[in-house]
């Protein structure tokens, strides 16, 4: 994992030497906010048809202390994008990866069986996928963007007997193929 973070840092640092202000966009995923997760992203223009995006989110809250209902996690997701028209405008295809650490209890996890609501899960996940999206220009500096992604996620976690107790049940790992991202992002382009 340290090599992945170092590689992302070096790529962003290398690009920063050739990037001008009009090549940078700051964004936030409105769908991610709907899960009570603050998030922020930065997208750098690499050439007229390519960008590199880095998005992070962090949810530190327990939603209900009595039932230990929580979706605590942090996430980082880099993505390389190829734009069909010009960067920050129109259709794009992307390749993304990501890493997350989580502590989830008392909530139903999408794409899993309904019993996930009755347990607590603590672990990490990593994966990669492909994405498609479209960016609409709203004004000189503002855009709105929609994107979806499909891919693979590997997760390693500990399962606890119930959402409120700390009784350890088992260690597990899972392989998942399916949706890996969904975003409706509000974007501000620096000029």
PDB file of C-alpha atoms in Angstrom, residues 61-72 103-110 113-122 159-165:
ATOM      1  CA  UNK A  61     -19.365   9.400  12.981  1.00  0.00           C
ATOM      2  CA  UNK A  62     -21.466   6.831  14.781  1.00  0.00           C
ATOM      3  CA  UNK A  63     -25.017   7.456  13.520  1.00  0.00           C
ATOM      4  CA  UNK A  64     -26.772   5.931  16.553  1.00  0.00           C
ATOM      5  CA  UNK A  65     -24.766   5.262  19.716  1.00  0.00           C
ATOM      6  CA  UNK A  66     -27.457   3.024  21.301  1.00  0.00           C
ATOM      7  CA  UNK A  67     -27.497   0.557  18.391  1.00  0.00           C
ATOM      8  CA  UNK A  68     -23.866   1.233  17.344  1.00  0.00           C
ATOM      9  CA  UNK A  69     -25.142   2.055  13.843  1.00  0.00           C
ATOM     10  CA  UNK A  70     -22.152   3.403  11.917  1.00  0.00           C
ATOM     11  CA  UNK A  71     -20.410   3.550   8.564  1.00  0.00           C
ATOM     12  CA  UNK A  72     -17.048   4.846   9.766  1.00  0.00           C
ATOM     13  CA  UNK A 103     -15.762  -0.105  10.644  1.00  0.00           C
ATOM     14  CA  UNK A 104     -19.407  -0.674   9.722  1.00  0.00           C
ATOM     15  CA  UNK A 105     -22.177  -1.854  12.032  1.00  0.00           C
ATOM     16  CA  UNK A 106     -25.965  -1.955  12.126  1.00  0.00           C
ATOM     17  CA  UNK A 107     -26.458  -0.985   8.463  1.00  0.00           C
ATOM     18  CA  UNK A 108     -27.286  -3.009   5.387  1.00  0.00           C
ATOM     19  CA  UNK A 109     -24.293  -3.168   3.059  1.00  0.00           C
ATOM     20  CA  UNK A 110     -25.289  -2.827  -0.624  1.00  0.00           C
ATOM     21  CA  UNK A 113     -27.241 -10.310   2.022  1.00  0.00           C
ATOM     22  CA  UNK A 114     -29.691  -8.670   4.452  1.00  0.00           C
ATOM     23  CA  UNK A 115     -27.975 -10.128   7.544  1.00  0.00           C
ATOM     24  CA  UNK A 116     -25.219  -7.517   7.284  1.00  0.00           C
ATOM     25  CA  UNK A 117     -27.474  -5.182   9.303  1.00  0.00           C
ATOM     26  CA  UNK A 118     -27.175  -7.502  12.324  1.00  0.00           C
ATOM     27  CA  UNK A 119     -23.356  -7.620  12.487  1.00  0.00           C
ATOM     28  CA  UNK A 120     -20.319  -5.342  12.638  1.00  0.00           C
ATOM     29  CA  UNK A 121     -17.499  -5.509  10.081  1.00  0.00           C
ATOM     30  CA  UNK A 122     -14.041  -4.031  10.469  1.00  0.00           C
ATOM     31  CA  UNK A 159     -16.925 -10.022  11.538  1.00  0.00           C
ATOM     32  CA  UNK A 160     -18.452  -9.415  14.975  1.00  0.00           C
ATOM     33  CA  UNK A 161     -21.516 -11.241  16.328  1.00  0.00           C
ATOM     34  CA  UNK A 162     -23.814  -8.231  16.594  1.00  0.00           C
ATOM     35  CA  UNK A 163     -23.731  -4.545  15.819  1.00  0.00           C
ATOM     36  CA  UNK A 164     -23.538  -3.484  19.497  1.00  0.00           C
ATOM     37  CA  UNK A 165     -21.440  -6.210  21.132  1.00  0.00           C
TER      38      UNK A 165
END
